[in-house]
Each structure stands twice: as structure tokens, then as C-alpha cells.
Amino acid sequence: MRIFRYLENLRPYLGVITEGGDTYRLDAPDIMSLVADARISGLSTAAYVERMLGSLSAITAPAESLNLTTPLDAPEVWAAGVTYQRSREARNYEATEGRLDADTFYDKVYDAERPELFMKSTAARTVGPGESVCLRSDSTWQVPEAELGLVLDSSGAIIGYTAGNDMSCRDIEGENPLYLPQAKIWKRSCSIGPFVRLAETVADPYALSIACRIYRDGALVVEETAHTGLLKRKLEDLVSFLKRDNELFDGTVLLTGTCLVPPNQFTLASGDRIEIEIQGIGTLVNTVICADELDTAPIHA
């Protein structure tokens, strides 16, 4: 069961796609309100929605044809680094200027008990499906990072799963690890969506295939595939460190790291189309724009 948001006459609505593929409009204003209502009823969110289906208005158009926006306004988006071997290799390549025979701090992070966690984005910096992600003006080596995102409540419970794009500047991060915030955080450097798959409807979150495709001038120039079974750390372990002596807010999203990295010679360009697909969740599509091409309009309509 997947939850989404869409705009109709500039008004946001919440929708659901059932396991059978039917689509309905929900009365709740947002996903966390829906979760709260379900808990008051003593039901899981999926069971609560199932019980309401007979009274909901059907949406006849395919969800993908609607004016989709971020599935929730995540107050904070956090991210985990070096959680996959492929990410470890890429970070080492950046840090050593291509040498693969030297140990680095990324090796220590990969093997340590404590994961790398960092603030990635806020609601104002995060875009949704169909919107543009931005290239940083002072970087010449930028890539998307396809990641499984965890939607959390304030206790750290995993409410659902979504697709995320952790845009990254490989040259800035590789130059000095202390530059990580600048390599990760800027306007429109994060995208999530288009759907949130309710956690109770996912049999095994470590058995999800992930694909990243990049198109330039209509031609496929990058295609990488992997699966969440390659994740070294447990999802609950990442969450436990995130909430340690920290305050979580309902709707916080935690991106769990990337297992897909474009070839080392590749960098994004304005006009590229990024597709991030996670099995059973959906495909997040964004176009790429340079910072100096942005106007002053708000990110969300």
C-alpha cells in the first residue's frame, strides 16, 4: 500500500494506491495525521485505510498522471554514508585521487560500530517528483545518489519507505572530509517520492531492487542496478544512532546510503533526466538545472 500527495487547483490532497492497484483520495491532510488516526483506532495504518475504502472517493486517473508533489513535508532529511561497499569504493577513489590501495577514514567508517550520519535537507530545500534538482555552481563533479528512504515518527518507528536522491559533489567531498556539508547541502539538492510504501506492507526491506538511470538529450547514458540486500548495516541500527540524544520530528526521513554510483568520469549536466526506481515503491523522476538558471519562484507550487 502506497501513500502519495498531489495538487489539484493548487490544493494538496492525500491519496492511496491499494495492493490491488486501485487509487483513492484520503481525507487525512497528510501521512502523519493518517498514521495518528490509525493508532487512535488501534489499527495499523494499512488496516485503517482498508477499513475506510468503501467510503473513499476513487481516483480514476493513474497516480503517475496526477500533479504529484513530495509525499510529505519532511521537517528534516538525514542521510547515512558509506553503508554499502560500492559507496566505500567511490569515497576512497575521491579521497585518494584514484588510488585504490590506500586505507582511508572511509574504511574506518564502513567497519565502525558508529555509522556516518549527517543532516541532508529541510522541507524548504527538498523537491518532489517532476521538479528540478540543482547543480552546485562551485563543483565540477556532481552525481545523484539513489537511496532507500525511511519515513520515521518522533519515536524513530519506521512508518514507511520512499525513494530518495542525495545529490552529491564528489570533488568537494574528496578534497577534504570537513567539506561534507558543502558537498551535500544546498538548494534543491535532495529529492524524495513519489510514494511512501507503508512499512507493514513490505515483507523484506532488504530484498528491494534499486535502479538509477540518467538520460541526456533523450539517450540513456548511465544505468546502474543493485539491491538493498547489499546494505551492511541494519535499518534499525541506523535509526538507533540517529535518535541517540537527538530529537526526531514526525515525518523525518533518513536516507540509508547509496549502492549505485555512476562511472568516475561522469558528471551531471543541466537538462539531464534522473530516474531512481525502487521495487514496490515507485520511480522518482527529476530533471537537472544549474544554480544560475533558477529563478526566484518557490520550490513548491
Coordinates of N, CA and C in Angstrom, one line a residue, residues 51-151:
R51 N -10.1 -0.4 6.0 CA -11.4 -0.3 6.6 C -12.2 0.8 6.0
M52 N -11.5 1.9 5.6 CA -12.2 3.1 5.0 C -12.5 3.0 3.6
L53 N -11.9 2.0 2.9 CA -12.0 2.0 1.4 C -13.4 2.2 0.9
G54 N -14.4 1.6 1.5 CA -15.8 1.7 1.0 C -16.3 3.1 1.0
S55 N -15.8 4.0 1.8 CA -16.3 5.4 1.9 C -15.4 6.4 1.2
L56 N -14.3 5.9 0.5 CA -13.4 6.9 -0.1 C -13.8 7.1 -1.6
S57 N -13.4 8.3 -2.1 CA -13.6 8.6 -3.5 C -12.5 8.0 -4.3
A58 N -12.9 7.3 -5.4 CA -12.0 6.7 -6.3 C -11.3 7.7 -7.2
I59 N -10.1 7.5 -7.4 CA -9.4 8.4 -8.4 C -9.2 7.5 -9.7
T60 N -9.8 8.0 -10.8 CA -9.8 7.2 -12.0 C -8.6 7.3 -12.8
A61 N -7.9 8.4 -12.7 CA -6.6 8.6 -13.4 C -5.5 7.9 -12.7
P62 N -4.5 7.4 -13.5 CA -3.3 6.7 -12.9 C -2.6 7.8 -12.0
A63 N -2.1 7.3 -10.8 CA -1.5 8.2 -9.9 C -0.3 8.9 -10.6
E64 N 0.4 8.2 -11.4 CA 1.6 8.9 -12.1 C 1.2 10.0 -13.0
S65 N -0.1 10.1 -13.4 CA -0.5 11.2 -14.3 C -1.0 12.4 -13.5
L66 N -1.1 12.3 -12.2 CA -1.5 13.4 -11.4 C -0.3 14.4 -11.1
N67 N -0.7 15.5 -10.6 CA 0.4 16.5 -10.3 C 1.0 16.2 -8.9
L68 N 1.9 15.2 -9.0 CA 2.4 14.7 -7.7 C 3.4 15.7 -7.1
T69 N 3.5 15.7 -5.8 CA 4.4 16.5 -5.1 C 5.1 15.6 -4.1
T70 N 6.0 16.2 -3.2 CA 6.6 15.3 -2.2 C 5.5 14.6 -1.4
P71 N 5.7 13.3 -1.1 CA 4.7 12.6 -0.3 C 4.5 13.1 1.1
L72 N 5.4 13.9 1.6 CA 5.3 14.5 2.9 C 6.3 15.7 3.0
D73 N 6.0 16.7 3.8 CA 6.9 17.7 4.1 C 7.8 17.3 5.2
A74 N 8.9 16.6 4.9 CA 9.8 16.1 5.9 C 10.5 17.3 6.6
P75 N 10.3 17.5 7.9 CA 10.9 18.6 8.6 C 12.4 18.6 8.5
E76 N 13.0 17.4 8.5 CA 14.4 17.1 8.3 C 14.6 15.9 7.5
V77 N 15.6 15.9 6.6 CA 16.1 14.7 5.9 C 17.5 14.5 6.4
W78 N 17.8 13.3 6.9 CA 19.1 12.9 7.3 C 19.6 11.9 6.3
A79 N 20.9 11.6 6.3 CA 21.4 10.6 5.4 C 22.6 9.9 6.1
A80 N 22.7 8.6 5.7 CA 23.8 7.8 6.2 C 24.8 7.6 5.0
G81 N 26.1 7.6 5.4 CA 27.1 7.4 4.4 C 27.9 6.1 4.5
V82 N 28.5 5.7 3.4 CA 29.4 4.5 3.4 C 28.7 3.3 4.1
T83 N 27.5 3.0 3.7 CA 26.8 1.9 4.2 C 26.8 0.7 3.2
Y84 N 27.3 0.9 2.0 CA 27.5 -0.1 1.0 C 28.9 -0.2 0.6
Q85 N 29.4 -1.3 0.2 CA 30.8 -1.5 -0.3 C 31.0 -0.6 -1.5
R86 N 30.0 -0.4 -2.4 CA 30.2 0.4 -3.6 C 30.4 1.9 -3.2
S87 N 29.7 2.3 -2.2 CA 29.9 3.7 -1.7 C 31.3 3.8 -1.1
R88 N 31.7 2.8 -0.3 CA 33.1 2.9 0.2 C 34.1 3.0 -0.8
E89 N 34.0 2.2 -1.9 CA 35.0 2.3 -3.0 C 35.0 3.7 -3.7
A90 N 33.8 4.3 -3.9 CA 33.7 5.6 -4.5 C 34.3 6.7 -3.7
R91 N 34.0 6.6 -2.4 CA 34.6 7.6 -1.5 C 36.1 7.5 -1.4
N92 N 36.6 6.3 -1.4 CA 38.1 6.1 -1.4 C 38.7 6.7 -2.7
Y93 N 38.0 6.4 -3.8 CA 38.5 6.9 -5.1 C 38.7 8.4 -5.0
E94 N 37.6 9.1 -4.5 CA 37.7 10.6 -4.4 C 38.8 11.0 -3.5
A95 N 38.9 10.4 -2.3 CA 39.8 10.9 -1.3 C 41.3 10.6 -1.7
T96 N 41.6 9.6 -2.5 CA 42.9 9.3 -2.8 C 43.3 9.6 -4.3
E97 N 42.4 10.4 -5.0 CA 42.7 10.7 -6.4 C 42.9 9.5 -7.2
G98 N 42.1 8.5 -7.0 CA 42.1 7.3 -7.8 C 42.9 6.2 -7.3
R99 N 43.6 6.3 -6.2 CA 44.4 5.2 -5.7 C 43.4 4.3 -4.9
L100 N 43.5 3.0 -5.2 CA 42.6 2.0 -4.5 C 43.4 1.1 -3.6
D101 N 44.7 1.4 -3.3 CA 45.5 0.6 -2.5 C 45.8 1.2 -1.1
A102 N 45.0 2.3 -0.8 CA 45.3 3.0 0.4 C 44.1 3.0 1.3
D103 N 44.3 2.7 2.6 CA 43.1 2.8 3.5 C 42.9 4.3 3.9
T104 N 41.6 4.6 4.1 CA 41.2 6.0 4.4 C 40.2 5.9 5.6
F105 N 39.8 7.1 6.0 CA 38.8 7.2 7.1 C 37.5 6.6 6.6
Y106 N 37.3 6.5 5.3 CA 36.0 5.8 4.9 C 36.0 4.3 5.2
D107 N 37.2 3.7 5.1 CA 37.3 2.3 5.5 C 37.0 2.2 7.0
K108 N 37.4 3.1 7.8 CA 37.1 3.1 9.2 C 35.6 3.3 9.5
V109 N 35.0 4.2 8.8 CA 33.6 4.4 8.9 C 32.8 3.1 8.5
Y110 N 33.2 2.5 7.4 CA 32.5 1.3 6.9 C 32.5 0.2 8.0
D111 N 33.6 0.0 8.7 CA 33.8 -1.1 9.6 C 33.5 -0.7 11.1
A112 N 33.2 0.6 11.3 CA 33.0 1.0 12.7 C 31.6 0.6 13.2
E113 N 31.5 0.6 14.5 CA 30.1 0.4 15.1 C 29.2 1.6 14.8
R114 N 29.8 2.8 14.9 CA 29.0 4.0 14.7 C 28.9 4.4 13.2
P115 N 27.7 4.6 12.7 CA 27.6 4.9 11.3 C 27.9 6.4 11.1
E116 N 28.1 6.7 9.8 CA 28.2 8.2 9.4 C 26.8 8.6 9.2
L117 N 26.4 9.7 9.9 CA 25.0 10.3 9.8 C 25.2 11.8 9.6
F118 N 24.5 12.4 8.7 CA 24.6 13.8 8.5 C 23.3 14.4 8.1
M119 N 23.1 15.7 8.5 CA 21.9 16.4 8.0 C 22.0 16.6 6.5
K120 N 20.9 16.3 5.8 CA 20.9 16.4 4.4 C 20.1 17.6 3.9
S121 N 18.9 17.7 4.4 CA 18.0 18.7 3.9 C 16.9 19.1 4.8
T122 N 16.2 20.1 4.5 CA 15.0 20.5 5.2 C 13.8 20.5 4.2
A123 N 12.6 20.7 4.7 CA 11.4 20.8 3.8 C 11.6 21.8 2.7
A124 N 12.2 23.0 3.0 CA 12.3 24.0 2.0 C 13.3 23.7 0.9
R125 N 14.3 22.8 1.2 CA 15.3 22.5 0.3 C 15.0 21.2 -0.5
T126 N 13.9 20.5 -0.2 CA 13.6 19.2 -0.7 C 12.6 19.4 -1.8
V127 N 12.8 18.7 -3.0 CA 11.9 18.8 -4.1 C 11.3 17.4 -4.2
G128 N 10.2 17.3 -5.0 CA 9.5 16.1 -5.2 C 9.5 15.7 -6.7
P129 N 8.7 14.7 -7.0 CA 8.7 14.1 -8.4 C 8.4 15.2 -9.4
G130 N 9.1 15.2 -10.5 CA 8.9 16.1 -11.6 C 9.5 17.4 -11.5
E131 N 10.1 17.7 -10.3 CA 10.7 19.0 -10.1 C 12.2 18.9 -10.4
S132 N 12.9 20.1 -10.5 CA 14.3 20.1 -10.8 C 15.2 20.1 -9.6
V133 N 16.2 19.2 -9.7 CA 17.3 19.3 -8.7 C 18.4 20.2 -9.3
C134 N 19.1 20.7 -8.3 CA 20.1 21.8 -8.7 C 21.5 21.4 -8.7
L135 N 22.3 21.8 -9.6 CA 23.7 21.6 -9.6 C 24.4 22.8 -8.9
R136 N 25.3 22.5 -8.0 CA 26.1 23.5 -7.3 C 27.0 24.2 -8.2
S137 N 27.2 25.5 -8.1 CA 27.9 26.3 -9.1 C 29.4 26.2 -8.9
D138 N 29.9 25.7 -7.7 CA 31.3 25.7 -7.5 C 31.9 24.2 -7.5
S139 N 31.2 23.3 -8.2 CA 31.6 21.9 -8.3 C 31.6 21.5 -9.7
T140 N 32.5 20.7 -10.1 CA 32.6 20.2 -11.5 C 32.4 18.7 -11.5
W141 N 32.0 18.0 -10.4 CA 31.9 16.6 -10.4 C 30.7 16.2 -9.5
Q142 N 29.5 16.2 -10.1 CA 28.3 16.0 -9.3 C 27.5 14.8 -9.9
V143 N 26.9 14.1 -8.9 CA 26.1 12.9 -9.3 C 24.9 12.8 -8.4
P144 N 23.9 12.0 -8.9 CA 22.8 11.6 -8.0 C 23.2 10.4 -7.1
E145 N 22.6 10.3 -6.0 CA 22.8 9.0 -5.2 C 21.4 8.5 -4.9
A146 N 21.1 7.3 -5.5 CA 19.8 6.7 -5.3 C 19.8 5.9 -4.0
E147 N 18.8 6.2 -3.2 CA 18.8 5.7 -1.8 C 17.4 5.3 -1.4
L148 N 17.3 4.3 -0.6 CA 16.1 3.9 0.1 C 15.9 4.9 1.3
G149 N 14.8 5.5 1.4 CA 14.5 6.4 2.5 C 13.5 5.9 3.5
L150 N 13.8 6.1 4.8 CA 12.9 5.7 5.8 C 12.1 6.8 6.3
V151 N 10.8 6.7 6.4 CA 9.9 7.7 7.0 C 9.7 7.4 8.4

